[in-house]
Coordinates of N, CA and C and ligand atoms in Angstrom, one line a residue:
M1 N 118.7 -136.6 -59.7 CA 120.2 -136.5 -59.8 C 120.6 -135.1 -60.0
A2 N 119.8 -134.3 -60.7 CA 120.2 -132.9 -60.9 C 120.2 -132.2 -59.6
A3 N 119.1 -132.5 -58.8 CA 119.0 -131.8 -57.5 C 120.2 -132.2 -56.6
M4 N 120.6 -133.5 -56.7 CA 121.7 -133.9 -55.9 C 123.0 -133.2 -56.3
G5 N 123.2 -133.1 -57.6 CA 124.3 -132.4 -58.2 C 124.4 -131.0 -57.7
L6 N 123.2 -130.3 -57.7 CA 123.2 -128.9 -57.3 C 123.6 -128.8 -55.8
C7 N 123.1 -129.7 -55.0 CA 123.5 -129.7 -53.6 C 125.0 -130.0 -53.4
Y8 N 125.5 -130.9 -54.1 CA 127.0 -131.2 -54.0 C 127.8 -130.0 -54.4
E9 N 127.4 -129.4 -55.5 CA 128.1 -128.2 -56.0 C 128.0 -127.1 -55.0
A10 N 126.9 -126.8 -54.4 CA 126.7 -125.8 -53.4 C 127.6 -126.1 -52.2
T11 N 127.6 -127.3 -51.8 CA 128.5 -127.7 -50.7 C 129.9 -127.4 -51.0
S12 N 130.3 -127.7 -52.2 CA 131.7 -127.5 -52.6 C 132.1 -126.0 -52.6
L13 N 131.1 -125.2 -52.7 CA 131.3 -123.7 -52.6 C 131.1 -123.2 -51.2
G14 N 131.0 -124.1 -50.2 CA 130.9 -123.6 -48.8 C 129.5 -123.3 -48.4
L15 N 128.5 -123.6 -49.2 CA 127.1 -123.3 -48.9 C 126.4 -124.5 -48.3
G16 N 125.3 -124.3 -47.7 CA 124.5 -125.4 -47.1 C 123.1 -125.5 -47.9
T17 N 122.6 -126.7 -48.0 CA 121.3 -126.8 -48.7 C 120.3 -127.7 -47.9
C18 N 119.1 -127.6 -48.3 CA 118.1 -128.5 -47.7 C 117.0 -128.7 -48.7
M19 N 116.7 -130.0 -49.0 CA 115.7 -130.4 -50.0 C 114.3 -130.4 -49.3
I20 N 113.3 -129.9 -49.9 CA 112.0 -129.9 -49.3 C 111.0 -130.3 -50.4
G21 N 110.3 -131.4 -50.2 CA 109.4 -132.0 -51.2 C 107.9 -131.8 -50.8
T22 N 107.7 -131.4 -49.5 CA 106.3 -131.2 -49.1 C 106.1 -129.7 -48.9
M23 N 105.1 -129.2 -49.7 CA 104.9 -127.7 -49.6 C 103.4 -127.4 -50.0
N24 N 103.0 -126.2 -49.6 CA 101.7 -125.7 -50.0 C 101.8 -125.1 -51.4
Q25 N 101.3 -125.8 -52.4 CA 101.5 -125.3 -53.8 C 100.9 -123.9 -54.0
E26 N 99.7 -123.7 -53.4 CA 99.0 -122.4 -53.6 C 99.8 -121.3 -53.1
K27 N 100.2 -121.4 -51.9 CA 101.0 -120.3 -51.2 C 102.3 -120.1 -52.0
L28 N 102.9 -121.2 -52.4 CA 104.2 -121.1 -53.1 C 104.1 -120.3 -54.4
H29 N 103.0 -120.7 -55.1 CA 102.7 -120.0 -56.4 C 102.5 -118.5 -56.2
Q30 N 101.7 -118.2 -55.2 CA 101.5 -116.8 -54.9 C 102.7 -116.1 -54.5
A31 N 103.5 -116.6 -53.6 CA 104.7 -116.0 -53.1 C 105.8 -115.7 -54.2
F32 N 105.9 -116.6 -55.1 CA 107.0 -116.5 -56.1 C 106.5 -116.2 -57.5
G33 N 105.2 -116.0 -57.6 CA 104.6 -115.7 -59.0 C 104.8 -116.8 -60.0
I34 N 104.7 -118.0 -59.5 CA 104.9 -119.2 -60.4 C 103.7 -119.4 -61.2
P35 N 103.8 -119.6 -62.6 CA 102.6 -119.8 -63.4 C 101.8 -121.0 -62.9
K36 N 100.5 -120.9 -63.1 CA 99.5 -121.9 -62.6 C 99.8 -123.3 -63.1
E37 N 100.2 -123.4 -64.4 CA 100.4 -124.7 -65.0 C 101.7 -125.4 -64.6
R38 N 102.5 -124.7 -63.8 CA 103.8 -125.3 -63.3 C 103.5 -125.9 -61.9
V39 N 104.0 -127.2 -61.8 CA 103.9 -127.8 -60.5 C 105.3 -127.9 -59.9
V40 N 105.5 -127.5 -58.7 CA 106.8 -127.5 -58.1 C 106.9 -128.8 -57.4
R41 N 107.9 -129.6 -57.7 CA 108.1 -130.9 -57.1 C 109.1 -130.8 -56.0
L42 N 110.0 -129.9 -56.0 CA 111.1 -129.8 -55.1 C 111.6 -128.4 -54.9
I43 N 111.8 -128.0 -53.6 CA 112.5 -126.8 -53.3 C 113.8 -127.1 -52.7
I44 N 114.8 -126.4 -53.1 CA 116.2 -126.5 -52.5 C 116.6 -125.2 -51.9
T45 N 116.6 -125.1 -50.6 CA 117.0 -123.9 -50.0 C 118.5 -123.9 -50.0
V46 N 119.1 -122.7 -50.2 CA 120.6 -122.6 -50.2 C 120.9 -121.4 -49.3
G47 N 121.9 -121.6 -48.5 CA 122.4 -120.5 -47.6 C 123.7 -120.8 -47.0
Y48 N 124.2 -119.8 -46.2 CA 125.5 -119.9 -45.6 C 125.3 -120.6 -44.3
P49 N 126.1 -121.7 -44.0 CA 126.0 -122.4 -42.8 C 126.4 -121.5 -41.6
A50 N 125.9 -121.7 -40.4 CA 126.3 -120.9 -39.3 C 127.8 -121.1 -39.0
K51 N 128.5 -120.1 -38.6 CA 129.9 -120.2 -38.4 C 130.2 -120.7 -37.0
S52 N 129.3 -120.6 -36.1 CA 129.6 -121.2 -34.8 C 128.5 -122.1 -34.4
G53 N 128.7 -122.9 -33.4 CA 127.7 -123.9 -32.9 C 127.9 -125.2 -33.5
E54 N 127.4 -126.2 -32.9 CA 127.5 -127.6 -33.3 C 126.3 -128.0 -34.1
P55 N 126.5 -128.8 -35.2 CA 125.3 -129.3 -35.9 C 124.5 -130.2 -34.9
R56 N 123.2 -130.2 -35.1 CA 122.4 -130.9 -34.1 C 122.8 -132.4 -34.2
R57 N 122.6 -133.1 -33.1 CA 123.0 -134.5 -33.1 C 121.9 -135.3 -33.9
K58 N 122.3 -136.2 -34.8 CA 121.4 -136.9 -35.6 C 121.2 -138.3 -35.1
I59 N 120.0 -138.8 -35.1 CA 119.7 -140.1 -34.7 C 119.5 -140.9 -36.0
R60 N 120.4 -141.9 -36.2 CA 120.3 -142.7 -37.4 C 120.3 -144.2 -37.0
K61 N 119.5 -144.9 -37.8 CA 119.5 -146.4 -37.6 C 120.9 -146.9 -38.1
D62 N 121.3 -148.1 -37.5 CA 122.5 -148.7 -38.0 C 122.3 -149.1 -39.4
L63 N 123.4 -149.1 -40.2 CA 123.4 -149.4 -41.6 C 122.8 -150.8 -41.8
D64 N 123.1 -151.7 -40.9 CA 122.6 -153.1 -41.0 C 121.1 -153.2 -41.0
E65 N 120.5 -152.2 -40.3 CA 119.0 -152.2 -40.2 C 118.3 -151.8 -41.5
V66 N 119.0 -151.0 -42.4 CA 118.4 -150.5 -43.6 C 119.0 -150.9 -44.9
L67 N 120.1 -151.7 -44.8 CA 120.8 -152.1 -46.0 C 120.8 -153.7 -46.1
G68 N 120.5 -154.1 -47.4 CA 120.6 -155.6 -47.7 C 121.6 -155.8 -48.7
Y69 N 122.2 -156.9 -48.7 CA 123.2 -157.3 -49.7 C 122.7 -158.4 -50.6
N70 N 122.1 -158.0 -51.7 CA 121.5 -159.0 -52.6 C 120.4 -159.8 -52.1
H71 N 119.9 -159.5 -50.9 CA 118.9 -160.3 -50.3 C 118.3 -159.4 -49.2
W72 N 117.0 -159.5 -48.9 CA 116.3 -158.7 -47.8 C 116.8 -159.1 -46.5
Ligands
FMN101 C1 113.8 -135.3 -52.2 C2 113.7 -134.8 -50.8 C3 112.6 -134.2 -50.3 C4 112.6 -133.8 -49.0 N1 111.5 -133.2 -48.5 C5 111.4 -132.8 -47.2 C6 110.2 -132.2 -46.6 O1 109.3 -131.9 -47.3 N2 110.2 -131.9 -45.3 C7 111.3 -132.2 -44.5 O2 111.2 -132.0 -43.3 N3 112.4 -132.8 -45.0 C8 112.4 -133.2 -46.3 N4 113.6 -133.8 -46.8 C9 114.6 -134.1 -45.9 C10 115.5 -132.9 -45.6 O3 116.0 -132.3 -46.8 C11 116.7 -133.3 -44.8 O4 117.4 -134.2 -45.5 C12 116.2 -133.8 -43.5 O5 115.6 -132.7 -42.8 C13 117.3 -134.4 -42.7 O6 118.2 -133.5 -42.3 P1 119.5 -134.0 -41.5 O7 120.3 -134.9 -42.4 O8 120.2 -132.7 -41.1 O9 118.9 -134.8 -40.3 C14 113.7 -134.1 -48.1 C15 114.8 -134.8 -48.6 C16 114.8 -135.1 -49.9 C17 116.1 -135.8 -50.4

């Protein structure tokens, strides 16, 4: 929820974010000087969205395929 809140807040400031949960822990620790005993669970990249160009087209399943109402 904290991560989600951060992303919402960044978006409200005109920024873009991307959550990344799969990473090479060893390389990440080396690159950012993270103490060995710390395990990184999530990276959130933050940046300025491109001013031009269209967002890529997303392929999504219909909501009915992934959503149940009190029953599978
Ligand atoms: C908790 C969390 C972890 C994620 N980890 C990864 C990841 O390791 N690699 C990846 O390609 N996308 C990951 N994603 C998905 C991306 O953040 C992003 O939502 C996805 O690329 C879909 O982008 P789109 O909505 O523009 O299609 C993760 C999303 C969440 C919520």
